Amino acid sequence: MSSKVPPIILNNGVEMPQLGFGVWQVPDDEAETAVAQALEAGYRSIDTAAIYGNEEGTGRAVAASGLAREDLFVTTKLWNSDQGYDSTLRAFDTSLAKLGLEYLDLYLIHWPTPARDMYVDTYKALEKLLADGRVRAVGVSNFLPEHLERLTAETSVIPAVNQIELHPHLQQHAARELHAEQGIATEAWSPLGSGKGILDIPAIVAIAQKHGRTPAQVVLRWHLQLGNVVIPKSVTPSRIKENIDVFGFALDTEDLAAISALNEDRRLGPDPANVNS
Ligand SMILES: NC(=O)c1ccc[n+]([C@@H]2O[C@H](COP(=O)([O-])OP(=O)(O)OC[C@H]3O[C@@H](n4cnc5c(N)ncnc54)[C@H](OP(=O)(O)O)[C@@H]3O)[C@@H](O)[C@H]2O)c1
């Protein structure tokens, strides 16, 4: 895969760029522009979801890029109301058609929605899509340890990825440890804390000044050095470039310790145990 971003190897041998581009809260037409700018800047992994309403814009940008399909890594997610075996297969077809792709690189269950009690059947549909070669890797998002435990007990394929909220105020030590034990890659959503406050923390600003970098670059570097997959979102061309320009410097142990000390176990988003609609 030719890109300035090094890959991580998923548990089924598939390579995934460690840094990608997220498009949550980007309207469809703007997503087309932003994804085109991201691909131009060197991103090769795009993270969308059925619920974001921008799979078509994302797909148009991918098609217009002229990049070889095998050089791209496209992720989308199954929305909660489509959970269930047959409805998942239908939703996958819809997403793939909107993206204009022949196959997907990674398909995730967006939330476990535990009160529905359908994520096991849903995951079995993902296993079928994987076996049929329609997706290269399958995984989950927002799964808590108890949901992963149940999946492992009742299905055959260990998820390649669990995409969870993760940033300096919510460092997710227990989840990361569990994922590492099980061979599941940890993918950080809202890696920059959704632009709300994290980038103004004095300790992060000080590390940025020390390296002649920006606070966003320091936070992304922290994720990368921890081994997380990151998918920062921006619709600002200069930030799109800034966020991928993170491979020419490294944080030292002192920097990493200072960021470690910022954990407050504080979520910006909802607790996955309580998301059921
Ligand atoms: N699985 C899930 O449930 C879930 C939930 C949330 C997010 N996600 C995924 O994770 C991706 C990233 O999360 P996110 O969009 O919540 O937040 P994020 O990437 O942590 O932060 C995005 C915000 O930070 C700003 N920003 C980006 N780069 C910056 C920089 N270099 N300097 C200063 N500000 C910067 C952006 O502003 P501008 O755009 O205005 O530049 C935007 O407001 C999403 O797009 C989505 O793909 C998944």
mmCIF file of C-alpha atoms and ligand atoms in Angstrom:
data_model
loop_
_atom_site.group_PDB
_atom_site.id
_atom_site.type_symbol
_atom_site.label_atom_id
_atom_site.label_comp_id
_atom_site.label_asym_id
_atom_site.label_seq_id
_atom_site.Cartn_x
_atom_site.Cartn_y
_atom_site.Cartn_z
ATOM 1 C CA MET A 1 0.000 0.000 0.000
ATOM 2 C CA SER A 2 1.745 3.204 -1.143
ATOM 3 C CA SER A 3 1.176 5.965 1.385
ATOM 4 C CA LYS A 4 3.086 8.166 3.765
ATOM 5 C CA VAL A 5 1.185 6.477 6.620
ATOM 6 C CA PRO A 6 2.583 3.187 7.936
ATOM 7 C CA PRO A 7 0.113 0.296 8.238
ATOM 8 C CA ILE A 8 -0.779 -1.827 11.198
ATOM 9 C CA ILE A 9 -1.449 -5.504 10.560
ATOM 10 C CA LEU A 10 -4.921 -6.606 11.596
ATOM 11 C CA ASN A 11 -5.485 -10.022 13.195
ATOM 12 C CA ASN A 12 -6.367 -11.568 9.816
ATOM 13 C CA GLY A 13 -3.214 -10.231 8.125
ATOM 14 C CA VAL A 14 -4.932 -7.309 6.370
ATOM 15 C CA GLU A 15 -2.977 -4.032 6.439
ATOM 16 C CA MET A 16 -4.769 -0.908 7.674
ATOM 17 C CA PRO A 17 -3.200 2.573 7.618
ATOM 18 C CA GLN A 18 -2.605 3.638 11.210
ATOM 19 C CA LEU A 19 -3.940 7.122 10.441
ATOM 20 C CA GLY A 20 -7.084 7.789 8.452
ATOM 21 C CA PHE A 21 -9.666 10.486 7.818
ATOM 22 C CA GLY A 22 -13.011 10.697 9.670
ATOM 23 C CA VAL A 23 -16.101 12.336 8.185
ATOM 24 C CA TRP A 24 -18.653 12.441 11.020
ATOM 25 C CA GLN A 25 -20.860 15.563 10.907
ATOM 26 C CA VAL A 26 -19.731 16.437 7.378
ATOM 27 C CA PRO A 27 -22.664 16.890 4.971
ATOM 28 C CA ASP A 28 -22.537 14.775 1.813
ATOM 29 C CA ASP A 29 -21.384 17.480 -0.636
ATOM 30 C CA GLU A 30 -18.764 18.801 1.796
ATOM 31 C CA ALA A 31 -17.582 15.254 2.422
ATOM 32 C CA GLU A 32 -16.817 14.917 -1.273
ATOM 33 C CA THR A 33 -14.581 18.006 -1.101
ATOM 34 C CA ALA A 34 -12.961 17.088 2.219
ATOM 35 C CA VAL A 35 -12.260 13.478 1.225
ATOM 36 C CA ALA A 36 -10.794 14.674 -2.090
ATOM 37 C CA GLN A 37 -8.489 17.020 -0.152
ATOM 38 C CA ALA A 38 -7.550 14.246 2.253
ATOM 39 C CA LEU A 39 -6.683 11.827 -0.563
ATOM 40 C CA GLU A 40 -4.651 14.572 -2.222
ATOM 41 C CA ALA A 41 -2.809 15.130 1.080
ATOM 42 C CA GLY A 42 -1.886 11.440 1.274
ATOM 43 C CA TYR A 43 -4.604 9.862 3.442
ATOM 44 C CA ARG A 44 -5.583 6.447 2.131
ATOM 45 C CA SER A 45 -8.040 5.365 4.841
ATOM 46 C CA ILE A 46 -11.506 6.913 5.157
ATOM 47 C CA ASP A 47 -13.920 6.317 8.037
ATOM 48 C CA THR A 48 -17.607 6.896 7.308
ATOM 49 C CA ALA A 49 -20.875 5.334 8.507
ATOM 50 C CA ALA A 50 -24.367 4.810 7.132
ATOM 51 C CA ILE A 51 -25.754 7.232 9.730
ATOM 52 C CA TYR A 52 -23.367 10.020 8.675
ATOM 53 C CA GLY A 53 -25.328 10.394 5.402
ATOM 54 C CA ASN A 54 -22.144 10.970 3.415
ATOM 55 C CA GLU A 55 -21.291 7.582 1.922
ATOM 56 C CA GLU A 56 -22.233 8.891 -1.542
ATOM 57 C CA GLY A 57 -20.034 11.994 -1.305
ATOM 58 C CA THR A 58 -17.212 9.867 0.067
ATOM 59 C CA GLY A 59 -17.628 7.424 -2.813
ATOM 60 C CA ARG A 60 -17.638 10.220 -5.398
ATOM 61 C CA ALA A 61 -14.347 11.555 -4.028
ATOM 62 C CA VAL A 62 -12.819 8.073 -4.051
ATOM 63 C CA ALA A 63 -13.922 7.495 -7.654
ATOM 64 C CA ALA A 64 -12.634 10.875 -8.808
ATOM 65 C CA SER A 65 -9.258 10.403 -7.105
ATOM 66 C CA GLY A 66 -8.011 7.995 -9.755
ATOM 67 C CA LEU A 67 -6.283 6.001 -7.008
ATOM 68 C CA ALA A 68 -6.076 2.235 -7.365
ATOM 69 C CA ARG A 69 -8.740 0.518 -5.264
ATOM 70 C CA GLU A 70 -6.139 -1.675 -3.563
ATOM 71 C CA ASP A 71 -4.330 1.436 -2.313
ATOM 72 C CA LEU A 72 -7.412 2.605 -0.414
ATOM 73 C CA PHE A 73 -8.919 1.436 2.861
ATOM 74 C CA VAL A 74 -12.606 2.284 3.243
ATOM 75 C CA THR A 75 -14.543 1.711 6.460
ATOM 76 C CA THR A 76 -18.262 2.126 6.990
ATOM 77 C CA LYS A 77 -20.579 1.158 9.839
ATOM 78 C CA LEU A 78 -23.904 -0.555 10.211
ATOM 79 C CA TRP A 79 -26.487 1.673 11.877
ATOM 80 C CA ASN A 80 -28.363 0.496 14.967
ATOM 81 C CA SER A 81 -31.810 0.222 13.378
ATOM 82 C CA ASP A 82 -30.390 -2.176 10.765
ATOM 83 C CA GLN A 83 -29.158 -4.711 13.317
ATOM 84 C CA GLY A 84 -30.277 -8.311 12.725
ATOM 85 C CA TYR A 85 -28.909 -10.933 10.315
ATOM 86 C CA ASP A 86 -30.948 -10.264 7.145
ATOM 87 C CA SER A 87 -31.233 -6.515 7.663
ATOM 88 C CA THR A 88 -27.455 -6.280 8.092
ATOM 89 C CA LEU A 89 -26.890 -8.001 4.750
ATOM 90 C CA ARG A 90 -29.325 -5.565 3.109
ATOM 91 C CA ALA A 91 -27.756 -2.531 4.812
ATOM 92 C CA PHE A 92 -24.315 -3.650 3.659
ATOM 93 C CA ASP A 93 -25.533 -3.774 0.033
ATOM 94 C CA THR A 94 -26.980 -0.277 0.387
ATOM 95 C CA SER A 95 -23.762 1.139 1.859
ATOM 96 C CA LEU A 96 -21.614 -0.503 -0.784
ATOM 97 C CA ALA A 97 -23.855 0.861 -3.562
ATOM 98 C CA LYS A 98 -23.756 4.366 -2.072
ATOM 99 C CA LEU A 99 -19.971 4.200 -1.840
ATOM 100 C CA GLY A 100 -19.840 2.868 -5.406
ATOM 101 C CA LEU A 101 -17.476 0.087 -4.363
ATOM 102 C CA GLU A 102 -17.221 -3.600 -5.229
ATOM 103 C CA TYR A 103 -15.974 -4.513 -1.779
ATOM 104 C CA LEU A 104 -15.341 -2.836 1.566
ATOM 105 C CA ASP A 105 -12.132 -2.931 3.612
ATOM 106 C CA LEU A 106 -13.688 -2.804 7.079
ATOM 107 C CA TYR A 107 -17.317 -3.072 8.219
ATOM 108 C CA LEU A 108 -18.161 -2.231 11.819
ATOM 109 C CA ILE A 109 -21.239 -2.603 14.021
ATOM 110 C CA HIS A 110 -21.649 1.048 15.054
ATOM 111 C CA TRP A 111 -22.982 0.504 18.619
ATOM 112 C CA PRO A 112 -23.800 -2.708 20.488
ATOM 113 C CA THR A 113 -27.246 -1.365 21.568
ATOM 114 C CA PRO A 114 -27.355 -4.072 24.261
ATOM 115 C CA ALA A 115 -31.067 -3.707 25.054
ATOM 116 C CA ARG A 116 -31.902 -4.841 21.509
ATOM 117 C CA ASP A 117 -29.908 -8.005 22.119
ATOM 118 C CA MET A 118 -29.154 -8.352 18.399
ATOM 119 C CA TYR A 119 -25.449 -7.762 18.089
ATOM 120 C CA VAL A 120 -24.546 -11.464 17.991
ATOM 121 C CA ASP A 121 -26.861 -12.158 15.019
ATOM 122 C CA THR A 122 -25.669 -8.939 13.416
ATOM 123 C CA TYR A 123 -22.060 -10.003 13.789
ATOM 124 C CA LYS A 124 -22.854 -13.397 12.229
ATOM 125 C CA ALA A 125 -23.966 -11.492 9.120
ATOM 126 C CA LEU A 126 -20.606 -9.698 9.132
ATOM 127 C CA GLU A 127 -18.904 -13.099 9.311
ATOM 128 C CA LYS A 128 -20.893 -14.183 6.235
ATOM 129 C CA LEU A 129 -19.841 -11.027 4.335
ATOM 130 C CA LEU A 130 -16.235 -11.765 5.287
ATOM 131 C CA ALA A 131 -16.492 -15.404 4.173
ATOM 132 C CA ASP A 132 -18.049 -14.273 0.874
ATOM 133 C CA GLY A 133 -15.124 -11.900 0.224
ATOM 134 C CA ARG A 134 -17.305 -8.798 0.226
ATOM 135 C CA VAL A 135 -15.339 -7.186 3.057
ATOM 136 C CA ARG A 136 -11.666 -7.676 3.953
ATOM 137 C CA ALA A 137 -12.071 -7.310 7.718
ATOM 138 C CA VAL A 138 -14.937 -7.011 10.199
ATOM 139 C CA GLY A 139 -15.139 -5.419 13.596
ATOM 140 C CA VAL A 140 -17.134 -3.453 16.094
ATOM 141 C CA SER A 141 -17.399 0.011 17.554
ATOM 142 C CA ASN A 142 -18.271 1.147 21.058
ATOM 143 C CA PHE A 143 -18.217 -2.431 22.379
ATOM 144 C CA LEU A 144 -17.586 -2.709 26.123
ATOM 145 C CA PRO A 145 -15.668 -5.699 27.555
ATOM 146 C CA GLU A 146 -18.898 -7.605 28.293
ATOM 147 C CA HIS A 147 -20.043 -7.245 24.676
ATOM 148 C CA LEU A 148 -16.686 -8.454 23.352
ATOM 149 C CA GLU A 149 -16.762 -11.367 25.768
ATOM 150 C CA ARG A 150 -20.165 -12.453 24.519
ATOM 151 C CA LEU A 151 -19.129 -12.137 20.859
ATOM 152 C CA THR A 152 -16.042 -14.227 21.470
ATOM 153 C CA ALA A 153 -18.136 -16.914 23.153
ATOM 154 C CA GLU A 154 -20.892 -17.046 20.517
ATOM 155 C CA THR A 155 -19.165 -16.316 17.174
ATOM 156 C CA SER A 156 -16.038 -17.554 15.375
ATOM 157 C CA VAL A 157 -14.149 -14.519 14.057
ATOM 158 C CA ILE A 158 -12.367 -12.273 16.569
ATOM 159 C CA PRO A 159 -13.174 -8.658 15.600
ATOM 160 C CA ALA A 160 -10.233 -7.043 13.782
ATOM 161 C CA VAL A 161 -10.987 -3.646 15.328
ATOM 162 C CA ASN A 162 -12.936 -2.028 18.151
ATOM 163 C CA GLN A 163 -13.421 1.672 17.386
ATOM 164 C CA ILE A 164 -13.948 3.515 20.676
ATOM 165 C CA GLU A 165 -13.884 7.044 22.056
ATOM 166 C CA LEU A 166 -10.257 7.662 23.064
ATOM 167 C CA HIS A 167 -8.298 10.880 23.690
ATOM 168 C CA PRO A 168 -6.122 12.297 26.494
ATOM 169 C CA HIS A 169 -9.145 12.808 28.799
ATOM 170 C CA LEU A 170 -10.414 9.248 28.172
ATOM 171 C CA GLN A 171 -7.406 6.983 27.751
ATOM 172 C CA GLN A 172 -9.246 3.661 27.942
ATOM 173 C CA HIS A 173 -6.435 1.705 29.624
ATOM 174 C CA ALA A 174 -8.558 -1.360 30.454
ATOM 175 C CA ALA A 175 -10.090 -1.604 26.984
ATOM 176 C CA ARG A 176 -6.716 -1.206 25.274
ATOM 177 C CA GLU A 177 -5.228 -3.939 27.434
ATOM 178 C CA LEU A 178 -8.118 -6.300 26.711
ATOM 179 C CA HIS A 179 -7.912 -5.590 22.981
ATOM 180 C CA ALA A 180 -4.166 -6.269 22.996
ATOM 181 C CA GLU A 181 -4.727 -9.594 24.766
ATOM 182 C CA GLN A 182 -7.357 -10.608 22.205
ATOM 183 C CA GLY A 183 -5.542 -9.336 19.092
ATOM 184 C CA ILE A 184 -8.105 -6.590 18.434
ATOM 185 C CA ALA A 185 -6.784 -3.273 17.096
ATOM 186 C CA THR A 186 -7.873 -0.221 19.096
ATOM 187 C CA GLU A 187 -9.150 2.552 16.839
ATOM 188 C CA ALA A 188 -9.635 5.948 18.496
ATOM 189 C CA TRP A 189 -12.687 8.031 17.649
ATOM 190 C CA SER A 190 -12.667 11.735 18.512
ATOM 191 C CA PRO A 191 -8.877 11.364 18.772
ATOM 192 C CA LEU A 192 -8.544 15.142 19.142
ATOM 193 C CA GLY A 193 -11.382 15.281 21.662
ATOM 194 C CA SER A 194 -13.645 16.543 18.885
ATOM 195 C CA GLY A 195 -11.731 19.855 18.991
ATOM 196 C CA LYS A 196 -13.284 20.676 22.372
ATOM 197 C CA GLY A 197 -10.653 21.714 24.919
ATOM 198 C CA ILE A 198 -8.036 18.969 24.544
ATOM 199 C CA LEU A 199 -5.938 21.092 22.208
ATOM 200 C CA ASP A 200 -5.805 23.966 24.745
ATOM 201 C CA ILE A 201 -4.491 21.905 27.667
ATOM 202 C CA PRO A 202 -1.297 23.700 28.856
ATOM 203 C CA ALA A 203 0.733 20.457 29.081
ATOM 204 C CA ILE A 204 -0.111 19.646 25.447
ATOM 205 C CA VAL A 205 0.580 23.199 24.288
ATOM 206 C CA ALA A 206 3.962 23.067 26.073
ATOM 207 C CA ILE A 207 4.935 19.782 24.380
ATOM 208 C CA ALA A 208 3.898 21.259 21.035
ATOM 209 C CA GLN A 209 6.118 24.300 21.605
ATOM 210 C CA LYS A 210 9.028 22.069 22.618
ATOM 211 C CA HIS A 211 8.824 20.161 19.301
ATOM 212 C CA GLY A 212 7.861 23.104 17.083
ATOM 213 C CA ARG A 213 4.584 21.283 16.290
ATOM 214 C CA THR A 214 0.887 21.979 16.862
ATOM 215 C CA PRO A 215 -1.166 20.594 19.771
ATOM 216 C CA ALA A 216 -3.172 18.444 17.307
ATOM 217 C CA GLN A 217 0.045 16.928 15.936
ATOM 218 C CA VAL A 218 1.211 16.141 19.481
ATOM 219 C CA VAL A 219 -2.062 14.399 20.355
ATOM 220 C CA LEU A 220 -2.015 12.390 17.115
ATOM 221 C CA ARG A 221 1.623 11.425 17.726
ATOM 222 C CA TRP A 222 0.667 10.256 21.230
ATOM 223 C CA HIS A 223 -1.995 7.967 19.749
ATOM 224 C CA LEU A 224 0.376 6.590 17.122
ATOM 225 C CA GLN A 225 3.136 5.866 19.650
ATOM 226 C CA LEU A 226 0.599 4.061 21.852
ATOM 227 C CA GLY A 227 -0.324 1.867 18.871
ATOM 228 C CA ASN A 228 -3.822 3.234 18.312
ATOM 229 C CA VAL A 229 -5.369 3.660 14.875
ATOM 230 C CA VAL A 230 -6.527 7.300 14.558
ATOM 231 C CA ILE A 231 -9.079 8.954 12.288
ATOM 232 C CA PRO A 232 -8.995 12.729 12.869
ATOM 233 C CA LYS A 233 -11.706 14.733 11.110
ATOM 234 C CA SER A 234 -11.313 18.180 9.604
ATOM 235 C CA VAL A 235 -12.973 20.183 6.860
ATOM 236 C CA THR A 236 -10.183 22.784 6.978
ATOM 237 C CA PRO A 237 -7.589 22.227 4.212
ATOM 238 C CA SER A 238 -4.609 23.379 6.331
ATOM 239 C CA ARG A 239 -5.624 21.092 9.204
ATOM 240 C CA ILE A 240 -6.169 18.145 6.863
ATOM 241 C CA LYS A 241 -2.507 18.512 5.852
ATOM 242 C CA GLU A 242 -1.325 19.250 9.398
ATOM 243 C CA ASN A 243 -2.974 16.117 10.800
ATOM 244 C CA ILE A 244 -1.142 13.756 8.448
ATOM 245 C CA ASP A 245 2.206 15.516 8.887
ATOM 246 C CA VAL A 246 2.995 13.582 12.064
ATOM 247 C CA PHE A 247 5.634 11.118 10.935
ATOM 248 C CA GLY A 248 8.676 13.406 11.124
ATOM 249 C CA PHE A 249 9.006 13.717 14.904
ATOM 250 C CA ALA A 250 8.576 11.617 18.047
ATOM 251 C CA LEU A 251 7.450 12.266 21.597
ATOM 252 C CA ASP A 252 9.922 11.267 24.301
ATOM 253 C CA THR A 253 9.115 9.334 27.476
ATOM 254 C CA GLU A 254 8.670 12.556 29.430
ATOM 255 C CA ASP A 255 6.105 13.853 26.903
ATOM 256 C CA LEU A 256 4.245 10.532 26.941
ATOM 257 C CA ALA A 257 4.158 10.544 30.755
ATOM 258 C CA ALA A 258 2.833 14.122 30.826
ATOM 259 C CA ILE A 259 -0.031 13.177 28.473
ATOM 260 C CA SER A 260 -0.711 9.969 30.420
ATOM 261 C CA ALA A 261 -1.252 12.104 33.511
ATOM 262 C CA LEU A 262 -4.151 13.920 31.792
ATOM 263 C CA ASN A 263 -6.545 10.965 31.934
ATOM 264 C CA GLU A 264 -9.848 11.788 33.653
ATOM 265 C CA ASP A 265 -11.902 8.846 32.367
ATOM 266 C CA ARG A 266 -14.213 11.507 30.985
ATOM 267 C CA ARG A 267 -16.420 10.775 27.987
ATOM 268 C CA LEU A 268 -17.533 13.374 25.458
ATOM 269 C CA GLY A 269 -19.994 10.945 23.919
ATOM 270 C CA PRO A 270 -22.528 8.610 25.522
ATOM 271 C CA ASP A 271 -21.758 5.497 27.546
ATOM 272 C CA PRO A 272 -22.267 2.591 25.088
ATOM 273 C CA ALA A 273 -24.181 0.680 27.781
ATOM 274 C CA ASN A 274 -26.942 3.278 27.485
ATOM 275 C CA VAL A 275 -27.193 3.723 23.705
ATOM 276 C CA ASN A 276 -30.118 1.595 22.605
ATOM 277 C CA SER A 277 -31.986 3.514 19.923
HETATM 278 N N1 LIG B 1 -17.793 5.051 16.090
HETATM 279 C C1 LIG B 1 -18.342 6.107 16.623
HETATM 280 O O1 LIG B 1 -19.323 6.030 17.364
HETATM 281 C C2 LIG B 1 -17.754 7.450 16.337
HETATM 282 C C3 LIG B 1 -18.157 8.566 17.088
HETATM 283 C C4 LIG B 1 -17.560 9.800 16.799
HETATM 284 C C5 LIG B 1 -16.597 9.892 15.797
HETATM 285 N N2 LIG B 1 -16.253 8.777 15.072
HETATM 286 C C6 LIG B 1 -15.243 8.859 13.986
HETATM 287 O O2 LIG B 1 -14.076 9.517 14.470
HETATM 288 C C7 LIG B 1 -13.779 10.627 13.624
HETATM 289 C C8 LIG B 1 -13.076 11.703 14.394
HETATM 290 O O3 LIG B 1 -13.850 12.112 15.517
HETATM 291 P P1 LIG B 1 -14.526 13.555 15.629
HETATM 292 O O4 LIG B 1 -14.926 13.981 14.272
HETATM 293 O O5 LIG B 1 -15.553 13.472 16.684
HETATM 294 O O6 LIG B 1 -13.421 14.485 16.239
HETATM 295 P P2 LIG B 1 -11.858 14.782 16.161
HETATM 296 O O7 LIG B 1 -11.240 14.233 14.936
HETATM 297 O O8 LIG B 1 -11.304 14.425 17.497
HETATM 298 O O9 LIG B 1 -11.904 16.378 16.085
HETATM 299 C C9 LIG B 1 -12.517 17.045 15.009
HETATM 300 C C10 LIG B 1 -12.666 18.507 15.402
HETATM 301 O O10 LIG B 1 -11.372 19.069 15.644
HETATM 302 C C11 LIG B 1 -11.127 20.116 14.715
HETATM 303 N N3 LIG B 1 -9.749 19.914 14.251
HETATM 304 C C12 LIG B 1 -9.289 18.946 13.421
HETATM 305 N N4 LIG B 1 -7.980 19.077 13.214
HETATM 306 C C13 LIG B 1 -7.577 20.139 13.929
HETATM 307 C C14 LIG B 1 -6.328 20.772 14.099
HETATM 308 N N5 LIG B 1 -5.237 20.324 13.485
HETATM 309 N N6 LIG B 1 -6.270 21.872 14.909
HETATM 310 C C15 LIG B 1 -7.383 22.333 15.539
HETATM 311 N N7 LIG B 1 -8.594 21.769 15.412
HETATM 312 C C16 LIG B 1 -8.693 20.682 14.604
HETATM 313 C C17 LIG B 1 -12.133 19.966 13.599
HETATM 314 O O11 LIG B 1 -12.491 21.208 13.072
HETATM 315 P P3 LIG B 1 -12.684 21.513 11.475
HETATM 316 O O12 LIG B 1 -13.335 20.314 10.862
HETATM 317 O O13 LIG B 1 -13.556 22.718 11.494
HETATM 318 O O14 LIG B 1 -11.305 21.771 10.935
HETATM 319 C C18 LIG B 1 -13.311 19.349 14.342
HETATM 320 O O15 LIG B 1 -14.055 20.348 15.001
HETATM 321 C C19 LIG B 1 -15.173 11.006 13.108
HETATM 322 O O16 LIG B 1 -15.116 11.906 12.007
HETATM 323 C C20 LIG B 1 -15.740 9.653 12.791
HETATM 324 O O17 LIG B 1 -15.190 9.165 11.579
HETATM 325 C C21 LIG B 1 -16.821 7.563 15.330
#
